[in-house]
Amino acid sequence: MNEKVRCLIIGSGPAGYTAAIYASRANLSPVLYEGMQPGGQLTTTNDVENFPGYPAGITGTELMEDLKKQAERFGADIRFGLATSTDLSSKPYKVTIDGEKTIEAETIIISTGATAKYLGLPDEQKYAGSGVSACATCDGFFYRKLTVAVVGGGDTACEEAIYLAGLASKVYLIVRKDFLRASKIMQNRVLENPKIEVLFEHETLGLTGVGVVQGADLVKHRGQANETNIHIDIDGFFLAIGHKPNSDIFKPWIDTDEVGYIKTIPGTPKTNVSGIFAAGDVADPHYRQAITAAGTGCQAAIEAERYLSL
Ligand code: NDP
């Protein structure tokens, strides 16, 4: 038999857990499914130094465990399980968990996050947390006065290169094409920054270093007559080749942009379907921070409470 819940939260990053804290304190008896990676993207970083309230910093895993405990303290029902399909065509909304069980929910908070794209090199795994990062805002501080490389040619890569140039002594921007895809203003800022060297038509073959990243092997003009291998000495390797929002199972009903980010009514977590809210990175192509995700998780729970009391 299908299980009926008032408030279903899908995803266990800062947005989902914060929504669970607020929803449980509002007596919505929320049920939260953690998804594939309990704790979300933060559990893949080391220290989190920019989440307010932790003056000495905290590990991503500890922060997420604390948020989970806080939600459980108020009665949130947090479960292992992955939402695998949905039917949002009519109320109550139906969500299938692990391809088996169906939950019928009066409201849903979608906080399934986004997944940073990686190049797919084995070295990205090898040096994960030891010089490889997909978030300059999170990890850039550890590279003060050091040399780093950023991969990508879009707005995110340019933004991250500029951010890192404010901390590091040198930033390589590794771009596979002979142009930047970023907006003109971002291109200009990158090209005019004396600390940033753009390596056009370069691709990464692998990373080197004993225990931590100390260098990268690149190829210039891959597949052309003038193909050349080069090596750069670096201390950090940042991926900025895009994110994939985890919104596929909602797409038939929930409006997304062309990349897949869920569209919300500006300034609110409301989607195009009444009673369904989106919070955190799945609806945020711009900020993608733990604290902004937590903020929108709070908004979503408050909106769910208002919706249920109508
Ligand atoms: P984009 O998709 O715009 O850019 C991705 C970049 O990564 C491209 O240069 C792409 O190269 C490169 N890339 C992709 N795969 C690989 C690969 N395997 N190897 C090497 N390079 C690769 O993603 P962004 O995250 O930069 O931006 C997403 C959206 O968010 C955009 O619409 C952007 O404008 C927006 N944005 C806006 C900001 C703002 O307004 N302040 C800030 C950040 C993002 P190629 O060009 O060759 O395809």
CSV table of C-alpha atoms and ligand atoms in Angstrom, one decimal:
chain,number,residue,atom,x,y,z
A,1,MET,CA,0.0,0.0,0.0
A,2,ASN,CA,1.2,3.5,-0.7
A,3,GLU,CA,2.4,5.5,2.2
A,4,LYS,CA,0.9,9.0,2.7
A,5,VAL,CA,3.0,11.9,4.0
A,6,ARG,CA,2.2,15.6,4.4
A,7,CYS,CA,5.7,16.9,3.4
A,8,LEU,CA,8.2,14.9,1.4
A,9,ILE,CA,11.7,16.2,1.1
A,10,ILE,CA,14.0,14.7,-1.5
A,11,GLY,CA,17.7,15.2,-1.0
A,12,SER,CA,20.0,15.5,1.9
A,13,GLY,CA,22.3,18.5,1.3
A,14,PRO,CA,22.1,21.7,3.4
A,15,ALA,CA,18.8,22.6,1.6
A,16,GLY,CA,17.1,19.3,2.4
A,17,TYR,CA,18.2,19.1,6.0
A,18,THR,CA,17.3,22.8,6.7
A,19,ALA,CA,13.9,22.2,5.1
A,20,ALA,CA,13.5,19.2,7.4
A,21,ILE,CA,14.4,21.3,10.5
A,22,TYR,CA,11.8,23.9,9.7
A,23,ALA,CA,9.2,21.5,8.5
A,24,SER,CA,9.4,19.3,11.6
A,25,ARG,CA,9.3,22.3,13.9
A,26,ALA,CA,6.1,23.3,12.0
A,27,ASN,CA,4.6,19.9,12.7
A,28,LEU,CA,4.5,18.9,9.1
A,29,SER,CA,6.0,15.4,10.0
A,30,PRO,CA,8.4,15.6,7.1
A,31,VAL,CA,9.9,12.4,5.6
A,32,LEU,CA,13.3,13.0,3.9
A,33,TYR,CA,14.9,10.6,1.5
A,34,GLU,CA,18.7,11.0,1.5
A,35,GLY,CA,19.4,10.0,-2.1
A,36,MET,CA,22.5,8.6,-3.6
A,37,GLN,CA,25.0,10.6,-1.6
A,38,PRO,CA,23.8,11.2,1.9
A,39,GLY,CA,24.9,14.7,3.0
A,40,GLY,CA,25.3,15.8,-0.6
A,41,GLN,CA,28.2,17.5,-2.3
A,42,LEU,CA,29.7,18.9,0.9
A,43,THR,CA,30.7,15.5,2.0
A,44,THR,CA,33.2,15.4,-0.9
A,45,THR,CA,35.0,18.5,0.3
A,46,ASN,CA,37.4,18.7,3.3
A,47,ASP,CA,37.1,21.7,5.5
A,48,VAL,CA,34.2,24.2,5.2
A,49,GLU,CA,35.4,27.6,6.5
A,50,ASN,CA,32.7,29.8,5.1
A,51,PHE,CA,29.5,28.4,6.7
A,52,PRO,CA,28.5,31.0,9.3
A,53,GLY,CA,28.7,29.8,12.9
A,54,TYR,CA,31.9,27.8,12.7
A,55,PRO,CA,34.7,30.2,13.4
A,56,ALA,CA,37.3,27.4,13.4
A,57,GLY,CA,35.8,25.7,10.3
A,58,ILE,CA,34.3,22.3,10.2
A,59,THR,CA,34.6,19.3,7.9
A,60,GLY,CA,31.9,18.9,5.3
A,61,THR,CA,30.9,15.6,6.7
A,62,GLU,CA,30.6,16.9,10.3
A,63,LEU,CA,28.5,19.8,9.1
A,64,MET,CA,26.1,17.6,7.4
A,65,GLU,CA,25.9,15.2,10.3
A,66,ASP,CA,25.1,18.1,12.6
A,67,LEU,CA,22.4,19.3,10.3
A,68,LYS,CA,20.9,15.8,10.1
A,69,LYS,CA,21.0,15.5,13.9
A,70,GLN,CA,19.3,18.9,14.3
A,71,ALA,CA,16.5,17.8,11.9
A,72,GLU,CA,16.1,14.4,13.7
A,73,ARG,CA,15.9,16.2,17.1
A,74,PHE,CA,12.6,17.8,16.0
A,75,GLY,CA,11.2,14.5,14.6
A,76,ALA,CA,12.1,14.5,10.9
A,77,ASP,CA,11.9,11.0,9.5
A,78,ILE,CA,15.2,10.7,7.6
A,79,ARG,CA,15.6,7.6,5.5
A,80,PHE,CA,18.0,5.9,3.1
A,81,GLY,CA,16.5,5.7,-0.4
A,82,LEU,CA,16.6,7.2,-3.8
A,83,ALA,CA,13.6,8.8,-5.6
A,84,THR,CA,13.6,7.0,-8.9
A,85,SER,CA,10.4,8.3,-10.6
A,86,THR,CA,7.6,10.7,-10.0
A,87,ASP,CA,4.0,11.3,-11.1
A,88,LEU,CA,3.2,14.9,-10.4
A,89,SER,CA,0.2,15.0,-12.7
A,90,SER,CA,-2.4,15.1,-9.9
A,91,LYS,CA,-2.6,15.4,-6.1
A,92,PRO,CA,-1.5,13.7,-4.0
A,93,TYR,CA,1.8,13.7,-5.8
A,94,LYS,CA,3.4,10.3,-6.2
A,95,VAL,CA,7.1,9.6,-5.8
A,96,THR,CA,8.6,6.1,-6.2
A,97,ILE,CA,11.5,5.2,-4.0
A,98,ASP,CA,14.2,2.7,-5.2
A,99,GLY,CA,11.9,1.6,-7.9
A,100,GLU,CA,9.6,-0.1,-5.4
A,101,LYS,CA,7.7,1.9,-2.8
A,102,THR,CA,5.4,4.8,-3.6
A,103,ILE,CA,5.0,7.8,-1.4
A,104,GLU,CA,1.9,10.0,-1.8
A,105,ALA,CA,2.8,13.5,-0.7
A,106,GLU,CA,0.7,16.6,-0.2
A,107,THR,CA,3.7,18.8,-0.7
A,108,ILE,CA,7.2,18.1,-2.0
A,109,ILE,CA,10.4,19.9,-1.4
A,110,ILE,CA,12.9,19.1,-4.2
A,111,SER,CA,16.5,19.5,-2.9
A,112,THR,CA,18.3,17.0,-5.0
A,113,GLY,CA,21.3,19.3,-5.7
A,114,ALA,CA,23.6,19.4,-8.7
A,115,THR,CA,26.6,17.4,-9.6
A,116,ALA,CA,29.8,19.0,-10.7
A,117,LYS,CA,31.1,17.7,-14.0
A,118,TYR,CA,34.6,16.1,-14.0
A,119,LEU,CA,36.8,15.4,-17.0
A,120,GLY,CA,36.7,11.7,-16.2
A,121,LEU,CA,40.5,11.3,-15.6
A,122,PRO,CA,41.5,8.6,-13.1
A,123,ASP,CA,43.8,11.2,-11.4
A,124,GLU,CA,40.7,13.3,-10.4
A,125,GLN,CA,39.7,10.4,-8.1
A,126,LYS,CA,43.3,9.8,-7.0
A,127,TYR,CA,43.8,13.4,-5.8
A,128,ALA,CA,40.2,14.1,-4.7
A,129,GLY,CA,40.5,16.3,-1.6
A,130,SER,CA,44.3,16.5,-2.2
A,131,GLY,CA,44.5,19.3,-4.8
A,132,VAL,CA,41.4,18.5,-7.0
A,133,SER,CA,38.3,20.6,-6.4
A,134,ALA,CA,35.2,21.6,-8.2
A,135,CYS,CA,34.5,24.7,-6.0
A,136,ALA,CA,36.9,27.6,-5.9
A,137,THR,CA,34.8,29.5,-3.4
A,138,CYS,CA,34.9,26.5,-1.0
A,139,ASP,CA,38.6,25.5,-1.4
A,140,GLY,CA,40.4,28.5,-2.9
A,141,PHE,CA,41.5,29.8,0.5
A,142,PHE,CA,43.8,26.8,0.9
A,143,TYR,CA,45.8,28.0,-2.2
A,144,ARG,CA,46.9,31.4,-1.0
A,145,LYS,CA,50.2,32.5,-2.7
A,146,LEU,CA,50.3,29.1,-4.6
A,147,THR,CA,49.8,28.2,-8.2
A,148,VAL,CA,46.5,26.7,-9.4
A,149,ALA,CA,44.8,25.8,-12.7
A,150,VAL,CA,41.2,26.1,-13.6
A,151,VAL,CA,39.6,24.0,-16.4
A,152,GLY,CA,36.8,25.5,-18.5
A,153,GLY,CA,36.0,28.5,-20.7
A,154,GLY,CA,32.6,29.5,-19.5
A,155,ASP,CA,31.4,32.1,-17.0
A,156,THR,CA,32.0,29.8,-14.1
A,157,ALA,CA,35.6,29.1,-15.1
A,158,CYS,CA,36.2,32.8,-15.6
A,159,GLU,CA,34.6,33.7,-12.3
A,160,GLU,CA,36.6,31.0,-10.5
A,161,ALA,CA,39.8,32.1,-12.1
A,162,ILE,CA,39.3,35.7,-11.1
A,163,TYR,CA,38.3,34.7,-7.6
A,164,LEU,CA,41.4,32.5,-7.3
A,165,ALA,CA,43.6,35.2,-8.7
A,166,GLY,CA,42.7,37.2,-5.6
A,167,LEU,CA,44.3,34.5,-3.5
A,168,ALA,CA,46.8,32.6,-5.5
A,169,SER,CA,50.1,33.9,-6.9
A,170,LYS,CA,49.3,32.5,-10.4
A,171,VAL,CA,46.3,31.0,-12.1
A,172,TYR,CA,46.3,29.0,-15.4
A,173,LEU,CA,43.0,28.8,-17.2
A,174,ILE,CA,43.0,25.7,-19.3
A,175,VAL,CA,40.6,26.1,-22.3
A,176,ARG,CA,40.0,23.4,-24.8
A,177,LYS,CA,38.9,25.7,-27.7
A,178,ASP,CA,40.7,28.8,-29.0
A,179,PHE,CA,38.1,31.1,-27.5
A,180,LEU,CA,36.3,31.6,-24.2
A,181,ARG,CA,32.6,30.9,-24.2
A,182,ALA,CA,32.1,33.2,-21.2
A,183,SER,CA,30.3,36.6,-21.5
A,184,LYS,CA,32.4,39.4,-22.9
A,185,ILE,CA,32.8,41.2,-19.6
A,186,MET,CA,34.1,38.1,-17.9
A,187,GLN,CA,36.5,37.4,-20.8
A,188,ASN,CA,37.9,40.9,-20.5
A,189,ARG,CA,38.4,40.6,-16.8
A,190,VAL,CA,40.3,37.3,-17.3
A,191,LEU,CA,42.4,38.5,-20.1
A,192,GLU,CA,43.3,41.8,-18.3
A,193,ASN,CA,44.2,40.0,-15.1
A,194,PRO,CA,48.0,39.9,-14.9
A,195,LYS,CA,47.9,36.8,-12.6
A,196,ILE,CA,45.8,34.7,-15.0
A,197,GLU,CA,47.5,33.0,-18.0
A,198,VAL,CA,45.0,31.5,-20.4
A,199,LEU,CA,46.1,28.3,-22.1
A,200,PHE,CA,43.9,28.1,-25.2
A,201,GLU,CA,43.6,24.8,-27.1
A,202,HIS,CA,45.0,22.9,-24.2
A,203,GLU,CA,43.6,19.7,-22.7
A,204,THR,CA,44.5,17.9,-19.5
A,205,LEU,CA,46.0,14.4,-19.8
A,206,GLY,CA,46.8,13.7,-16.2
A,207,LEU,CA,48.0,15.1,-12.8
A,208,THR,CA,51.2,14.5,-11.1
A,209,GLY,CA,52.5,14.7,-7.5
A,210,VAL,CA,53.4,12.6,-4.5
A,211,GLY,CA,50.2,12.4,-2.3
A,212,VAL,CA,49.0,15.8,-3.4
A,213,VAL,CA,48.7,17.6,-6.8
A,214,GLN,CA,52.1,19.1,-7.8
A,215,GLY,CA,51.6,19.3,-11.6
A,216,ALA,CA,49.5,18.7,-14.7
A,217,ASP,CA,50.4,17.1,-18.0
A,218,LEU,CA,48.7,18.9,-20.8
A,219,VAL,CA,48.4,18.6,-24.6
A,220,LYS,CA,48.3,21.5,-26.9
A,221,HIS,CA,46.6,21.3,-30.3
A,222,ARG,CA,45.5,17.7,-29.7
A,223,GLY,CA,45.2,15.7,-32.9
A,224,GLN,CA,46.8,18.4,-35.1
A,225,ALA,CA,50.2,18.4,-36.8
A,226,ASN,CA,51.6,20.7,-34.3
A,227,GLU,CA,50.4,18.7,-31.2
A,228,THR,CA,52.7,19.4,-28.2
A,229,ASN,CA,52.8,18.0,-24.7
A,230,ILE,CA,53.6,20.4,-21.9
A,231,HIS,CA,53.8,20.2,-18.1
A,232,ILE,CA,52.8,22.9,-15.6
A,233,ASP,CA,53.7,23.0,-12.0
A,234,ILE,CA,50.5,23.6,-9.9
A,235,ASP,CA,49.3,23.1,-6.4
A,236,GLY,CA,45.6,23.0,-7.1
A,237,PHE,CA,43.4,21.8,-10.0
A,238,PHE,CA,39.9,23.2,-10.2
A,239,LEU,CA,37.2,21.9,-12.5
A,240,ALA,CA,34.7,24.5,-13.8
A,241,ILE,CA,33.2,22.7,-16.8
A,242,GLY,CA,29.6,22.9,-15.7
A,243,HIS,CA,27.2,21.3,-13.3
A,244,LYS,CA,24.3,18.9,-14.0
A,245,PRO,CA,21.3,19.7,-11.8
A,246,ASN,CA,19.6,16.5,-10.6
A,247,SER,CA,16.2,17.2,-11.9
A,248,ASP,CA,15.6,14.6,-14.6
A,249,ILE,CA,12.8,12.7,-12.7
A,250,PHE,CA,10.8,15.8,-12.3
A,251,LYS,CA,11.1,17.2,-15.8
A,252,PRO,CA,7.9,16.0,-17.3
A,253,TRP,CA,6.0,18.2,-14.8
A,254,ILE,CA,8.4,20.8,-13.4
A,255,ASP,CA,9.7,23.6,-15.6
A,256,THR,CA,13.5,23.7,-15.9
A,257,ASP,CA,15.8,25.9,-17.9
A,258,GLU,CA,17.8,24.5,-20.9
A,259,VAL,CA,20.5,23.2,-18.6
A,260,GLY,CA,18.0,21.5,-16.3
A,261,TYR,CA,17.9,23.9,-13.3
A,262,ILE,CA,14.4,24.0,-11.9
A,263,LYS,CA,12.7,27.4,-12.5
A,264,THR,CA,11.3,29.0,-9.5
A,265,ILE,CA,9.2,32.2,-9.1
A,266,PRO,CA,11.9,34.8,-8.4
A,267,GLY,CA,12.5,35.3,-4.7
A,268,THR,CA,10.5,32.2,-3.8
A,269,PRO,CA,11.1,28.4,-3.9
A,270,LYS,CA,7.7,28.0,-5.8
A,271,THR,CA,7.8,25.9,-9.0
A,272,ASN,CA,5.2,25.9,-11.7
A,273,VAL,CA,3.3,23.1,-9.8
A,274,SER,CA,1.4,24.2,-6.7
A,275,GLY,CA,2.7,22.6,-3.5
A,276,ILE,CA,6.0,21.6,-5.0
A,277,PHE,CA,9.0,23.7,-4.0
A,278,ALA,CA,12.6,23.6,-5.1
A,279,ALA,CA,15.6,24.6,-2.9
A,280,GLY,CA,19.3,24.6,-3.1
A,281,ASP,CA,21.6,23.9,-6.1
A,282,VAL,CA,18.9,22.1,-8.2
A,283,ALA,CA,17.3,25.5,-8.7
A,284,ASP,CA,20.4,27.7,-8.4
A,285,PRO,CA,22.8,28.2,-11.3
A,286,HIS,CA,24.4,31.2,-9.8
A,287,TYR,CA,25.4,30.9,-6.1
A,288,ARG,CA,25.6,27.2,-5.3
A,289,GLN,CA,26.8,27.7,-1.7
A,290,ALA,CA,25.9,25.7,1.3
A,291,ILE,CA,24.5,28.7,3.1
A,292,THR,CA,22.4,29.9,0.2
A,293,ALA,CA,21.0,26.3,-0.2
A,294,ALA,CA,20.2,26.3,3.5
A,295,GLY,CA,18.4,29.6,3.1
A,296,THR,CA,16.2,28.4,0.3
A,297,GLY,CA,15.5,25.1,2.2
A,298,CYS,CA,14.1,27.3,5.0
A,299,GLN,CA,12.0,29.3,2.5
A,300,ALA,CA,10.7,26.0,1.0
A,301,ALA,CA,9.6,24.6,4.4
A,302,ILE,CA,7.8,27.9,5.3
A,303,GLU,CA,6.0,27.9,1.9
A,304,ALA,CA,5.1,24.2,2.4
A,305,GLU,CA,3.6,25.0,5.8
A,306,ARG,CA,1.6,27.9,4.3
A,307,TYR,CA,0.4,25.8,1.4
A,308,LEU,CA,-0.8,23.0,3.8
A,309,SER,CA,-2.7,25.5,6.0
A,310,LEU,CA,-4.6,27.0,3.1
B,1,NDP,P1,29.2,26.4,-19.5
B,1,NDP,O1,28.5,25.2,-20.0
B,1,NDP,O2,28.8,27.7,-19.9
B,1,NDP,O3,30.7,26.3,-19.8
B,1,NDP,C1,31.4,25.1,-19.6
B,1,NDP,C2,32.8,25.3,-20.1
B,1,NDP,O4,33.6,24.1,-19.8
B,1,NDP,C3,33.0,25.5,-21.6
B,1,NDP,O5,34.0,26.4,-21.9
B,1,NDP,C4,33.3,24.1,-22.1
B,1,NDP,O6,34.1,24.1,-23.3
B,1,NDP,C5,34.1,23.6,-21.0
B,1,NDP,N1,34.1,22.1,-21.0
B,1,NDP,C6,33.0,21.3,-20.9
B,1,NDP,N2,33.4,20.0,-20.9
B,1,NDP,C7,34.7,20.0,-21.0
B,1,NDP,C8,35.7,19.0,-21.1
B,1,NDP,N3,35.4,17.7,-21.0
B,1,NDP,N4,37.0,19.4,-21.2
B,1,NDP,C9,37.4,20.7,-21.2
B,1,NDP,N5,36.5,21.7,-21.1
B,1,NDP,C10,35.2,21.4,-21.0
B,1,NDP,O7,29.1,26.2,-17.9
B,1,NDP,P2,29.3,27.3,-16.8
B,1,NDP,O8,29.2,26.5,-15.5
B,1,NDP,O9,30.4,28.1,-17.0
B,1,NDP,O10,28.0,28.2,-16.9
B,1,NDP,C11,26.7,27.6,-16.8
B,1,NDP,C12,25.6,28.7,-17.0
B,1,NDP,O11,25.6,29.5,-15.9
B,1,NDP,C13,25.9,29.5,-18.2
B,1,NDP,O12,24.7,29.9,-18.8
B,1,NDP,C14,26.6,30.7,-17.6
B,1,NDP,O13,26.5,31.9,-18.4
B,1,NDP,C15,25.9,30.9,-16.3
B,1,NDP,N6,26.7,31.5,-15.3
B,1,NDP,C16,26.5,32.9,-15.1
B,1,NDP,C17,27.3,33.5,-14.2
B,1,NDP,C18,27.1,35.0,-14.0
B,1,NDP,O14,26.2,35.5,-14.7
B,1,NDP,N7,27.7,35.6,-13.1
B,1,NDP,C19,28.4,32.9,-13.4
B,1,NDP,C20,28.5,31.5,-13.7
B,1,NDP,C21,27.7,30.9,-14.6
B,1,NDP,P3,33.5,24.4,-24.7
B,1,NDP,O15,33.3,25.9,-24.8
B,1,NDP,O16,34.6,24.0,-25.6
B,1,NDP,O17,32.2,23.7,-24.8
